[in-house]
Amino acid sequence: MDLHRSLLLLSYLLLLQTSSQAFTLHHHGVTCTRTKLSAISPVLDEVCDTTGVTLTRFMYEVERVNPELSELAQLFSGIQTASKAITNLVKRSQLPSSSMLGLEGVINVQGEDQKKLDVITNDILKMALRHTGKVGVLASEEEDRPVDVMSMDKEVVYDEGSQYVTVFDPLDGSSNVDAGIPTGTIFGIFHHDETCDITAFLEGDFDEDTDMMCMVNTLQPGNNLAASGYVLYSSSTFLTMTIGHGVYGFTLDEQLGEFILSHPCIEIPETMNIMSFNEANWDLWDAPMQEVHESWRTGKSSLGKRYTSRYVGSMVADVHRTLLYGGVFGYPGDTKNVNGKLRLLYEAAPMSFLIEQAGGLSSTGRERIMDISPENVHQRVPVVMGSKNEVQEVIDGYKKWDAEKET
């Protein structure tokens, strides 16, 4: 009996110790110290090196030491709820009884056929964010214009009482979903621009530019992001996020119905001989991009190794692998799509925030993506992101080419 009581006491003490240490932001001795340069970075308390930390608990601890981020914590609650629902939809979409495969019969603002799952996942995210009560306006790939989530219609409405603006691509890679290829959700969360004068909008005296650029607060550069992340629907469901203080990866435990912290403090390797491009477009790229890519392919780059090619065709899947293994992902501009195909506001900027917080770089080749202010909601930009050395080679290649062109 004494031994039994001693074991119970020891277990209880270990439980208390684990509970009290549940959040130190280090993993295997590596402290997660990356901070955002142009916004208030959360100050997280000491962290423990334990397993079984849920996303809910993680955000609770963030909120506890950062009371000003309480609304952000509630937003993540809505995002993870929507992600679980989308996980089930994607898995069931292949069943004969499912009506979610195929096209919706509608062309979105991008000129693309909308998949049924695009529309459904878009509605799920809107509803989940609406019920948090913390989002006034959102912009999505599937919406022609920013929408007011509180009224659930397609009119642009400014909600002065909500702190955040959310942007997202509800189902990245949806063109491949019928083939069972990994898909994902990309999201970014901005603060409302408090310097924006909304008087004209509230009085109904506004023009199209004011409507789009100021009143809904969506057209902000990536430097203004408060948080961003993605959810990958694949062998498991992975939710990877940043709030400006490192990158954290969670994996959905379907038995528990909870996202569990599985990748604390993700840091992308500084260099790796993996490249992820749609190389079928190589002959359409501009000269500096072709030259750098050729040096990787032939082993003549600074690393001195031949690069291996890994390309899924779903940005979330390709960026997820790049974050974990290193290397470079890109969708450059070409003669058909001068500005590339990826959207700045809800694809390139949120992913760039993650990459930079993990220690990587993200660029168009000539400009840091996080510095670009969108001119419209669906603006496209060339994208090259990943390990520092590889992206820097692309940047240097463009600098050299531009300098030679001027002389």
mmCIF file of C-alpha atoms in Angstrom:
data_model
loop_
_atom_site.group_PDB
_atom_site.id
_atom_site.type_symbol
_atom_site.label_atom_id
_atom_site.label_comp_id
_atom_site.label_asym_id
_atom_site.label_seq_id
_atom_site.Cartn_x
_atom_site.Cartn_y
_atom_site.Cartn_z
ATOM 1 C CA MET A 1 0.000 0.000 0.000
ATOM 2 C CA ASP A 2 2.872 2.389 0.829
ATOM 3 C CA LEU A 3 4.444 1.674 -2.564
ATOM 4 C CA HIS A 4 1.102 2.253 -4.262
ATOM 5 C CA ARG A 5 0.634 5.598 -2.513
ATOM 6 C CA SER A 6 4.204 6.607 -3.357
ATOM 7 C CA LEU A 7 3.607 5.874 -7.037
ATOM 8 C CA LEU A 8 0.358 7.852 -7.004
ATOM 9 C CA LEU A 9 2.112 10.779 -5.332
ATOM 10 C CA LEU A 10 4.967 10.640 -7.832
ATOM 11 C CA SER A 11 2.516 10.575 -10.745
ATOM 12 C CA TYR A 12 0.644 13.544 -9.306
ATOM 13 C CA LEU A 13 3.855 15.544 -8.845
ATOM 14 C CA LEU A 14 4.938 14.758 -12.417
ATOM 15 C CA LEU A 15 1.529 15.890 -13.666
ATOM 16 C CA LEU A 16 1.847 19.168 -11.781
ATOM 17 C CA GLN A 17 5.355 19.699 -13.141
ATOM 18 C CA THR A 18 4.224 19.008 -16.701
ATOM 19 C CA SER A 19 1.237 21.335 -16.315
ATOM 20 C CA SER A 20 3.277 24.184 -14.896
ATOM 21 C CA GLN A 21 5.923 23.897 -17.637
ATOM 22 C CA ALA A 22 3.591 23.340 -20.564
ATOM 23 C CA PHE A 23 4.790 26.264 -22.653
ATOM 24 C CA THR A 24 8.433 27.073 -23.114
ATOM 25 C CA LEU A 25 9.224 27.928 -26.696
ATOM 26 C CA HIS A 26 12.184 25.644 -27.171
ATOM 27 C CA HIS A 27 12.602 22.147 -28.503
ATOM 28 C CA HIS A 28 15.591 19.924 -27.777
ATOM 29 C CA GLY A 29 17.485 22.934 -26.471
ATOM 30 C CA VAL A 30 16.743 25.240 -29.428
ATOM 31 C CA THR A 31 15.067 28.436 -28.267
ATOM 32 C CA CYS A 32 12.466 29.885 -30.636
ATOM 33 C CA THR A 33 13.390 33.570 -30.634
ATOM 34 C CA ARG A 34 12.368 34.871 -34.058
ATOM 35 C CA THR A 35 10.357 38.052 -33.807
ATOM 36 C CA LYS A 36 8.353 40.069 -36.261
ATOM 37 C CA LEU A 37 9.939 43.330 -37.317
ATOM 38 C CA SER A 38 6.934 45.532 -37.981
ATOM 39 C CA ALA A 39 4.201 44.607 -35.512
ATOM 40 C CA ILE A 40 3.793 43.901 -31.832
ATOM 41 C CA SER A 41 5.391 40.508 -31.257
ATOM 42 C CA PRO A 42 3.780 38.294 -28.636
ATOM 43 C CA VAL A 43 5.900 37.719 -25.552
ATOM 44 C CA LEU A 44 5.512 34.061 -24.695
ATOM 45 C CA ASP A 45 6.463 32.700 -21.318
ATOM 46 C CA GLU A 46 8.855 29.836 -20.717
ATOM 47 C CA VAL A 47 8.039 26.652 -22.483
ATOM 48 C CA CYS A 48 8.446 22.989 -21.754
ATOM 49 C CA ASP A 49 9.696 20.198 -23.946
ATOM 50 C CA THR A 50 6.652 17.963 -23.556
ATOM 51 C CA THR A 51 4.228 16.254 -25.898
ATOM 52 C CA GLY A 52 0.468 16.335 -25.953
ATOM 53 C CA VAL A 53 0.044 20.122 -26.062
ATOM 54 C CA THR A 54 -3.150 20.946 -27.966
ATOM 55 C CA LEU A 55 -3.626 23.993 -30.158
ATOM 56 C CA THR A 56 -6.404 25.095 -27.794
ATOM 57 C CA ARG A 57 -4.046 24.930 -24.816
ATOM 58 C CA PHE A 58 -1.263 26.581 -26.793
ATOM 59 C CA MET A 59 -3.457 29.559 -27.667
ATOM 60 C CA TYR A 60 -4.755 29.699 -24.095
ATOM 61 C CA GLU A 61 -1.169 30.113 -22.870
ATOM 62 C CA VAL A 62 -0.516 32.746 -25.536
ATOM 63 C CA GLU A 63 -3.615 34.615 -24.389
ATOM 64 C CA ARG A 64 -2.649 34.262 -20.725
ATOM 65 C CA VAL A 65 0.679 36.027 -21.164
ATOM 66 C CA ASN A 66 -0.587 38.325 -23.931
ATOM 67 C CA PRO A 67 -4.067 39.520 -22.878
ATOM 68 C CA GLU A 68 -4.219 41.800 -25.916
ATOM 69 C CA LEU A 69 -4.240 38.690 -28.142
ATOM 70 C CA SER A 70 -7.409 37.205 -26.638
ATOM 71 C CA GLU A 71 -9.420 37.839 -29.804
ATOM 72 C CA LEU A 72 -6.699 36.207 -31.896
ATOM 73 C CA ALA A 73 -6.969 33.082 -29.759
ATOM 74 C CA GLN A 74 -10.707 32.935 -30.469
ATOM 75 C CA LEU A 75 -10.037 33.291 -34.192
ATOM 76 C CA PHE A 76 -7.749 30.258 -34.127
ATOM 77 C CA SER A 77 -10.524 28.338 -32.415
ATOM 78 C CA GLY A 78 -12.753 29.042 -35.414
ATOM 79 C CA ILE A 79 -10.005 28.152 -37.888
ATOM 80 C CA GLN A 80 -9.270 24.811 -36.300
ATOM 81 C CA THR A 81 -12.980 23.942 -36.138
ATOM 82 C CA ALA A 82 -13.350 24.707 -39.854
ATOM 83 C CA SER A 83 -10.202 22.695 -40.613
ATOM 84 C CA LYS A 84 -11.618 19.612 -38.933
ATOM 85 C CA ALA A 85 -14.816 19.917 -40.952
ATOM 86 C CA ILE A 86 -12.881 20.370 -44.205
ATOM 87 C CA THR A 87 -10.711 17.355 -43.353
ATOM 88 C CA ASN A 88 -13.811 15.171 -43.243
ATOM 89 C CA LEU A 89 -15.191 16.646 -46.471
ATOM 90 C CA VAL A 90 -11.948 16.066 -48.378
ATOM 91 C CA LYS A 91 -11.730 12.476 -47.160
ATOM 92 C CA ARG A 92 -15.335 11.725 -48.065
ATOM 93 C CA SER A 93 -15.191 13.478 -51.435
ATOM 94 C CA GLN A 94 -13.981 10.281 -53.138
ATOM 95 C CA LEU A 95 -16.932 8.154 -52.055
ATOM 96 C CA PRO A 96 -19.490 7.196 -54.744
ATOM 97 C CA SER A 97 -22.249 8.719 -52.640
ATOM 98 C CA SER A 98 -20.466 12.063 -52.435
ATOM 99 C CA SER A 99 -21.770 14.976 -54.476
ATOM 100 C CA MET A 100 -18.714 17.152 -53.827
ATOM 101 C CA LEU A 101 -16.579 16.136 -56.824
ATOM 102 C CA GLY A 102 -16.615 17.947 -60.131
ATOM 103 C CA LEU A 103 -17.301 21.547 -61.085
ATOM 104 C CA GLU A 104 -19.825 23.907 -59.550
ATOM 105 C CA GLY A 105 -20.621 25.396 -62.960
ATOM 106 C CA VAL A 106 -19.513 28.866 -61.882
ATOM 107 C CA ILE A 107 -16.447 30.858 -62.951
ATOM 108 C CA ASN A 108 -14.756 32.705 -60.074
ATOM 109 C CA VAL A 109 -13.154 36.146 -60.288
ATOM 110 C CA GLN A 110 -9.882 34.519 -61.365
ATOM 111 C CA GLY A 111 -11.532 33.152 -64.504
ATOM 112 C CA GLU A 112 -11.240 29.625 -63.088
ATOM 113 C CA ASP A 113 -13.927 26.954 -62.875
ATOM 114 C CA GLN A 114 -14.976 26.630 -59.246
ATOM 115 C CA LYS A 115 -14.892 23.139 -57.805
ATOM 116 C CA LYS A 116 -17.823 22.180 -55.603
ATOM 117 C CA LEU A 117 -15.411 21.735 -52.714
ATOM 118 C CA ASP A 118 -14.054 25.272 -53.289
ATOM 119 C CA VAL A 119 -17.486 26.711 -52.677
ATOM 120 C CA ILE A 120 -18.291 24.454 -49.715
ATOM 121 C CA THR A 121 -14.970 25.034 -47.936
ATOM 122 C CA ASN A 122 -15.291 28.779 -48.537
ATOM 123 C CA ASP A 123 -18.701 28.767 -46.832
ATOM 124 C CA ILE A 124 -17.402 26.647 -43.934
ATOM 125 C CA LEU A 125 -14.560 29.063 -43.217
ATOM 126 C CA LYS A 126 -16.856 32.083 -43.454
ATOM 127 C CA MET A 127 -19.307 30.516 -41.036
ATOM 128 C CA ALA A 128 -16.608 29.438 -38.565
ATOM 129 C CA LEU A 129 -15.007 32.879 -38.537
ATOM 130 C CA ARG A 130 -18.394 34.554 -38.279
ATOM 131 C CA HIS A 131 -19.233 32.654 -35.108
ATOM 132 C CA THR A 132 -16.035 33.814 -33.396
ATOM 133 C CA GLY A 133 -17.475 37.332 -33.488
ATOM 134 C CA LYS A 134 -13.951 38.717 -33.970
ATOM 135 C CA VAL A 135 -13.804 39.214 -37.733
ATOM 136 C CA GLY A 136 -15.558 42.049 -39.505
ATOM 137 C CA VAL A 137 -14.231 41.593 -43.036
ATOM 138 C CA LEU A 138 -12.590 38.802 -44.992
ATOM 139 C CA ALA A 139 -11.210 38.336 -48.494
ATOM 140 C CA SER A 140 -11.148 34.963 -50.216
ATOM 141 C CA GLU A 141 -10.048 33.537 -53.540
ATOM 142 C CA GLU A 142 -13.653 32.455 -54.129
ATOM 143 C CA GLU A 143 -15.195 35.879 -53.471
ATOM 144 C CA ASP A 144 -15.367 38.621 -56.080
ATOM 145 C CA ARG A 145 -14.863 41.242 -53.372
ATOM 146 C CA PRO A 146 -14.174 41.362 -49.614
ATOM 147 C CA VAL A 147 -17.268 40.343 -47.683
ATOM 148 C CA ASP A 148 -18.839 41.108 -44.334
ATOM 149 C CA VAL A 149 -18.883 37.840 -42.430
ATOM 150 C CA MET A 150 -21.420 39.115 -39.936
ATOM 151 C CA SER A 151 -24.128 39.571 -42.562
ATOM 152 C CA MET A 152 -22.996 36.600 -44.709
ATOM 153 C CA ASP A 153 -23.765 38.399 -47.949
ATOM 154 C CA LYS A 154 -21.505 39.665 -50.712
ATOM 155 C CA GLU A 155 -21.775 43.354 -49.900
ATOM 156 C CA VAL A 156 -18.729 45.098 -48.512
ATOM 157 C CA VAL A 157 -19.516 46.210 -44.977
ATOM 158 C CA TYR A 158 -17.188 47.694 -42.403
ATOM 159 C CA ASP A 159 -17.648 46.407 -38.853
ATOM 160 C CA GLU A 160 -15.892 48.881 -36.575
ATOM 161 C CA GLY A 161 -16.247 46.616 -33.565
ATOM 162 C CA SER A 162 -14.120 43.788 -34.967
ATOM 163 C CA GLN A 163 -10.374 43.834 -34.499
ATOM 164 C CA TYR A 164 -9.190 41.633 -37.349
ATOM 165 C CA VAL A 165 -9.367 41.219 -41.111
ATOM 166 C CA THR A 166 -8.952 37.645 -42.357
ATOM 167 C CA VAL A 167 -7.826 36.582 -45.831
ATOM 168 C CA PHE A 168 -7.720 33.008 -47.089
ATOM 169 C CA ASP A 169 -7.556 30.545 -49.928
ATOM 170 C CA PRO A 170 -10.109 27.974 -48.747
ATOM 171 C CA LEU A 171 -8.850 24.986 -50.766
ATOM 172 C CA ASP A 172 -5.483 25.434 -52.438
ATOM 173 C CA GLY A 173 -4.787 22.723 -55.010
ATOM 174 C CA SER A 174 -8.473 21.927 -55.455
ATOM 175 C CA SER A 175 -7.932 21.159 -59.154
ATOM 176 C CA ASN A 176 -6.139 17.992 -57.993
ATOM 177 C CA VAL A 177 -8.631 16.896 -55.344
ATOM 178 C CA ASP A 178 -10.399 14.451 -57.665
ATOM 179 C CA ALA A 179 -7.086 12.572 -57.975
ATOM 180 C CA GLY A 180 -6.544 12.400 -54.210
ATOM 181 C CA ILE A 181 -3.529 14.750 -54.271
ATOM 182 C CA PRO A 182 -2.878 16.780 -51.075
ATOM 183 C CA THR A 183 -4.766 20.064 -50.767
ATOM 184 C CA GLY A 184 -4.734 22.814 -48.173
ATOM 185 C CA THR A 185 -6.120 26.010 -46.680
ATOM 186 C CA ILE A 186 -4.020 29.189 -46.456
ATOM 187 C CA PHE A 187 -4.974 32.016 -44.086
ATOM 188 C CA GLY A 188 -3.681 35.389 -43.006
ATOM 189 C CA ILE A 189 -4.912 37.652 -40.203
ATOM 190 C CA PHE A 190 -4.410 41.424 -40.259
ATOM 191 C CA HIS A 191 -5.239 44.116 -37.741
ATOM 192 C CA HIS A 192 -7.696 46.745 -38.902
ATOM 193 C CA ASP A 193 -5.924 49.854 -40.124
ATOM 194 C CA GLU A 194 -6.921 52.299 -37.382
ATOM 195 C CA THR A 195 -5.619 55.267 -39.385
ATOM 196 C CA CYS A 196 -8.207 54.662 -42.089
ATOM 197 C CA ASP A 197 -10.931 57.326 -42.184
ATOM 198 C CA ILE A 198 -14.247 55.473 -42.510
ATOM 199 C CA THR A 199 -16.512 58.538 -42.356
ATOM 200 C CA ALA A 200 -17.169 58.654 -46.094
ATOM 201 C CA PHE A 201 -17.990 54.968 -46.171
ATOM 202 C CA LEU A 202 -20.387 55.122 -43.252
ATOM 203 C CA GLU A 203 -22.192 58.069 -44.841
ATOM 204 C CA GLY A 204 -22.420 56.282 -48.179
ATOM 205 C CA ASP A 205 -20.217 58.844 -49.939
ATOM 206 C CA PHE A 206 -17.365 56.749 -51.330
ATOM 207 C CA ASP A 207 -15.894 55.683 -54.647
ATOM 208 C CA GLU A 208 -14.628 52.301 -55.818
ATOM 209 C CA ASP A 209 -11.018 52.970 -54.800
ATOM 210 C CA THR A 210 -12.003 54.035 -51.279
ATOM 211 C CA ASP A 211 -14.365 51.095 -51.033
ATOM 212 C CA MET A 212 -11.692 48.555 -51.901
ATOM 213 C CA MET A 213 -8.520 50.084 -50.495
ATOM 214 C CA CYS A 214 -9.531 51.705 -47.233
ATOM 215 C CA MET A 215 -12.936 50.747 -45.957
ATOM 216 C CA VAL A 216 -12.408 47.026 -45.688
ATOM 217 C CA ASN A 217 -8.766 47.238 -44.636
ATOM 218 C CA THR A 218 -7.807 44.196 -46.656
ATOM 219 C CA LEU A 219 -5.136 45.701 -48.897
ATOM 220 C CA GLN A 220 -2.243 45.624 -46.440
ATOM 221 C CA PRO A 221 1.335 44.434 -47.000
ATOM 222 C CA GLY A 222 2.478 41.198 -45.390
ATOM 223 C CA ASN A 223 4.481 43.226 -42.871
ATOM 224 C CA ASN A 224 1.151 44.054 -41.203
ATOM 225 C CA LEU A 225 0.141 40.440 -40.635
ATOM 226 C CA ALA A 226 -0.710 39.575 -37.041
ATOM 227 C CA ALA A 227 -0.743 35.839 -37.791
ATOM 228 C CA SER A 228 -0.767 33.430 -40.702
ATOM 229 C CA GLY A 229 -0.717 29.744 -41.414
ATOM 230 C CA TYR A 230 -1.946 26.855 -43.494
ATOM 231 C CA VAL A 231 -3.713 23.550 -43.041
ATOM 232 C CA LEU A 232 -2.499 20.609 -45.136
ATOM 233 C CA TYR A 233 -4.982 17.801 -45.843
ATOM 234 C CA SER A 234 -2.773 14.806 -46.602
ATOM 235 C CA SER A 235 -1.626 11.583 -44.854
ATOM 236 C CA SER A 236 -2.478 13.530 -41.715
ATOM 237 C CA THR A 237 -4.010 16.962 -41.263
ATOM 238 C CA PHE A 238 -1.295 19.464 -40.370
ATOM 239 C CA LEU A 239 -1.927 23.000 -39.109
ATOM 240 C CA THR A 240 1.176 25.195 -39.253
ATOM 241 C CA MET A 241 1.014 28.735 -37.890
ATOM 242 C CA THR A 242 2.901 31.781 -36.689
ATOM 243 C CA ILE A 243 1.899 34.740 -34.548
ATOM 244 C CA GLY A 244 5.171 36.542 -35.167
ATOM 245 C CA HIS A 245 7.287 34.526 -32.734
ATOM 246 C CA GLY A 246 8.469 31.427 -34.581
ATOM 247 C CA VAL A 247 6.581 28.726 -36.478
ATOM 248 C CA TYR A 248 4.645 25.887 -34.844
ATOM 249 C CA GLY A 249 3.186 22.773 -36.415
ATOM 250 C CA PHE A 250 0.195 20.825 -35.089
ATOM 251 C CA THR A 251 -1.103 17.445 -36.265
ATOM 252 C CA LEU A 252 -4.756 16.440 -35.968
ATOM 253 C CA ASP A 253 -5.279 13.444 -33.672
ATOM 254 C CA GLU A 254 -8.552 12.174 -35.080
ATOM 255 C CA GLN A 255 -9.159 9.935 -32.071
ATOM 256 C CA LEU A 256 -9.075 12.946 -29.748
ATOM 257 C CA GLY A 257 -10.418 15.451 -32.270
ATOM 258 C CA GLU A 258 -7.614 17.848 -31.308
ATOM 259 C CA PHE A 259 -4.617 19.402 -33.040
ATOM 260 C CA ILE A 260 -1.501 18.334 -31.102
ATOM 261 C CA LEU A 261 1.791 20.241 -31.115
ATOM 262 C CA SER A 262 4.049 17.970 -33.185
ATOM 263 C CA HIS A 263 6.608 20.375 -34.666
ATOM 264 C CA PRO A 264 7.673 23.001 -32.084
ATOM 265 C CA CYS A 265 9.772 25.883 -33.380
ATOM 266 C CA ILE A 266 10.200 24.875 -37.031
ATOM 267 C CA GLU A 267 13.440 26.161 -38.512
ATOM 268 C CA ILE A 268 14.090 25.747 -42.228
ATOM 269 C CA PRO A 269 17.615 24.562 -43.119
ATOM 270 C CA GLU A 270 19.804 27.335 -44.540
ATOM 271 C CA THR A 271 20.493 25.285 -47.668
ATOM 272 C CA MET A 272 19.233 22.066 -49.247
ATOM 273 C CA ASN A 273 19.489 20.687 -52.782
ATOM 274 C CA ILE A 274 15.750 20.368 -53.388
ATOM 275 C CA MET A 275 13.884 22.556 -55.879
ATOM 276 C CA SER A 276 10.141 22.725 -56.401
ATOM 277 C CA PHE A 277 9.030 24.404 -59.639
ATOM 278 C CA ASN A 278 6.732 23.619 -62.538
ATOM 279 C CA GLU A 279 9.653 22.977 -64.866
ATOM 280 C CA ALA A 280 7.362 22.568 -67.853
ATOM 281 C CA ASN A 281 7.360 26.386 -67.933
ATOM 282 C CA TRP A 282 11.173 26.690 -67.949
ATOM 283 C CA ASP A 283 11.383 28.026 -71.510
ATOM 284 C CA LEU A 284 8.832 30.734 -70.603
ATOM 285 C CA TRP A 285 10.800 32.094 -67.617
ATOM 286 C CA ASP A 286 13.041 35.138 -67.877
ATOM 287 C CA ALA A 287 16.813 34.760 -68.297
ATOM 288 C CA PRO A 288 17.993 35.200 -64.655
ATOM 289 C CA MET A 289 15.533 32.586 -63.372
ATOM 290 C CA GLN A 290 16.560 30.169 -66.121
ATOM 291 C CA GLU A 291 20.258 30.630 -65.341
ATOM 292 C CA VAL A 292 19.896 30.026 -61.584
ATOM 293 C CA HIS A 293 17.657 26.997 -62.153
ATOM 294 C CA GLU A 294 20.143 25.561 -64.661
ATOM 295 C CA SER A 295 22.981 25.946 -62.125
ATOM 296 C CA TRP A 296 20.954 23.937 -59.616
ATOM 297 C CA ARG A 297 20.082 21.263 -62.149
ATOM 298 C CA THR A 298 23.675 20.799 -63.300
ATOM 299 C CA GLY A 299 25.346 21.095 -59.889
ATOM 300 C CA LYS A 300 27.130 24.378 -60.717
ATOM 301 C CA SER A 301 25.538 26.466 -57.969
ATOM 302 C CA SER A 302 27.300 27.599 -54.792
ATOM 303 C CA LEU A 303 26.282 24.360 -53.033
ATOM 304 C CA GLY A 304 28.139 22.337 -55.656
ATOM 305 C CA LYS A 305 25.520 19.591 -55.793
ATOM 306 C CA ARG A 306 22.934 18.603 -58.365
ATOM 307 C CA TYR A 307 19.453 19.439 -57.103
ATOM 308 C CA THR A 308 16.580 17.002 -57.005
ATOM 309 C CA SER A 309 13.164 18.109 -58.225
ATOM 310 C CA ARG A 310 10.077 17.673 -56.037
ATOM 311 C CA TYR A 311 6.856 19.321 -57.224
ATOM 312 C CA VAL A 312 3.329 18.431 -56.081
ATOM 313 C CA GLY A 313 1.460 21.289 -57.732
ATOM 314 C CA SER A 314 -0.309 22.295 -54.514
ATOM 315 C CA MET A 315 1.360 25.290 -52.858
ATOM 316 C CA VAL A 316 0.528 24.129 -49.331
ATOM 317 C CA ALA A 317 2.058 20.685 -49.916
ATOM 318 C CA ASP A 318 5.179 22.072 -51.578
ATOM 319 C CA VAL A 319 5.746 24.770 -48.934
ATOM 320 C CA HIS A 320 5.145 22.259 -46.113
ATOM 321 C CA ARG A 321 7.874 19.987 -47.457
ATOM 322 C CA THR A 322 10.180 22.982 -48.015
ATOM 323 C CA LEU A 323 9.687 24.164 -44.425
ATOM 324 C CA LEU A 324 10.565 20.765 -43.001
ATOM 325 C CA TYR A 325 13.307 19.620 -45.390
ATOM 326 C CA GLY A 326 14.659 22.870 -46.820
ATOM 327 C CA GLY A 327 15.239 23.819 -50.447
ATOM 328 C CA VAL A 328 13.336 26.273 -52.603
ATOM 329 C CA PHE A 329 9.770 26.553 -53.890
ATOM 330 C CA GLY A 330 8.813 28.928 -56.647
ATOM 331 C CA TYR A 331 6.262 29.993 -59.190
ATOM 332 C CA PRO A 332 8.061 32.653 -61.258
ATOM 333 C CA GLY A 333 6.508 34.969 -63.765
ATOM 334 C CA ASP A 334 6.658 33.862 -67.395
ATOM 335 C CA THR A 335 5.653 35.067 -70.831
ATOM 336 C CA LYS A 336 2.088 33.783 -70.315
ATOM 337 C CA ASN A 337 1.713 35.037 -66.743
ATOM 338 C CA VAL A 338 4.080 37.965 -66.285
ATOM 339 C CA ASN A 339 3.262 38.231 -62.577
ATOM 340 C CA GLY A 340 3.061 34.502 -61.943
ATOM 341 C CA LYS A 341 -0.106 32.771 -60.797
ATOM 342 C CA LEU A 342 -0.010 33.026 -57.007
ATOM 343 C CA ARG A 343 -2.091 35.701 -55.291
ATOM 344 C CA LEU A 344 -0.217 38.171 -53.102
ATOM 345 C CA LEU A 345 -2.799 38.863 -50.404
ATOM 346 C CA TYR A 346 -3.997 35.404 -49.421
ATOM 347 C CA GLU A 347 -1.281 33.056 -50.737
ATOM 348 C CA ALA A 348 2.138 34.673 -51.154
ATOM 349 C CA ALA A 349 2.101 37.044 -48.156
ATOM 350 C CA PRO A 350 0.816 34.570 -45.500
ATOM 351 C CA MET A 351 3.257 31.890 -46.704
ATOM 352 C CA SER A 352 6.116 34.412 -46.790
ATOM 353 C CA PHE A 353 5.407 35.317 -43.158
ATOM 354 C CA LEU A 354 5.756 31.650 -42.205
ATOM 355 C CA ILE A 355 8.922 31.138 -44.246
ATOM 356 C CA GLU A 356 10.634 34.195 -42.780
ATOM 357 C CA GLN A 357 9.606 33.291 -39.237
ATOM 358 C CA ALA A 358 11.220 29.880 -39.813
ATOM 359 C CA GLY A 359 14.470 31.572 -40.867
ATOM 360 C CA GLY A 360 14.044 31.497 -44.651
ATOM 361 C CA LEU A 361 13.600 34.116 -47.356
ATOM 362 C CA SER A 362 10.755 34.975 -49.718
ATOM 363 C CA SER A 363 11.081 37.187 -52.762
ATOM 364 C CA THR A 364 9.804 37.936 -56.241
ATOM 365 C CA GLY A 365 13.440 37.848 -57.304
ATOM 366 C CA ARG A 366 13.646 41.625 -57.174
ATOM 367 C CA GLU A 367 11.538 42.524 -54.140
ATOM 368 C CA ARG A 368 10.769 41.132 -50.699
ATOM 369 C CA ILE A 369 7.183 39.864 -50.869
ATOM 370 C CA MET A 370 6.312 41.031 -47.340
ATOM 371 C CA ASP A 371 7.026 44.641 -48.401
ATOM 372 C CA ILE A 372 4.561 44.711 -51.303
ATOM 373 C CA SER A 373 1.280 46.565 -50.771
ATOM 374 C CA PRO A 374 -1.520 44.971 -52.813
ATOM 375 C CA GLU A 375 -3.245 47.142 -55.385
ATOM 376 C CA ASN A 376 -6.253 44.833 -55.556
ATOM 377 C CA VAL A 377 -7.530 41.831 -53.651
ATOM 378 C CA HIS A 378 -6.592 39.260 -56.288
ATOM 379 C CA GLN A 379 -3.228 40.692 -57.367
ATOM 380 C CA ARG A 380 -0.663 38.096 -58.477
ATOM 381 C CA VAL A 381 3.105 38.111 -57.859
ATOM 382 C CA PRO A 382 6.088 35.942 -58.843
ATOM 383 C CA VAL A 383 7.178 33.835 -55.862
ATOM 384 C CA VAL A 384 10.476 32.245 -54.814
ATOM 385 C CA MET A 385 10.674 31.128 -51.160
ATOM 386 C CA GLY A 386 12.572 28.696 -48.980
ATOM 387 C CA SER A 387 16.091 28.233 -47.626
ATOM 388 C CA LYS A 388 18.220 31.375 -47.338
ATOM 389 C CA ASN A 389 21.033 30.290 -49.629
ATOM 390 C CA GLU A 390 18.823 29.178 -52.499
ATOM 391 C CA VAL A 391 16.559 32.245 -52.466
ATOM 392 C CA GLN A 392 19.574 34.531 -52.120
ATOM 393 C CA GLU A 393 21.045 32.941 -55.250
ATOM 394 C CA VAL A 394 17.899 33.916 -57.140
ATOM 395 C CA ILE A 395 18.020 37.475 -55.752
ATOM 396 C CA ASP A 396 21.707 37.769 -56.687
ATOM 397 C CA GLY A 397 20.963 36.379 -60.138
ATOM 398 C CA TYR A 398 18.410 39.098 -60.802
ATOM 399 C CA LYS A 399 20.739 41.806 -59.429
ATOM 400 C CA LYS A 400 23.550 40.655 -61.701
ATOM 401 C CA TRP A 401 21.285 40.440 -64.736
ATOM 402 C CA ASP A 402 19.758 43.891 -64.113
ATOM 403 C CA ALA A 403 23.229 45.442 -63.619
ATOM 404 C CA GLU A 404 24.523 43.946 -66.860
ATOM 405 C CA LYS A 405 21.436 45.159 -68.688
ATOM 406 C CA GLU A 406 22.040 48.744 -67.530
ATOM 407 C CA THR A 407 25.652 48.784 -68.747
#
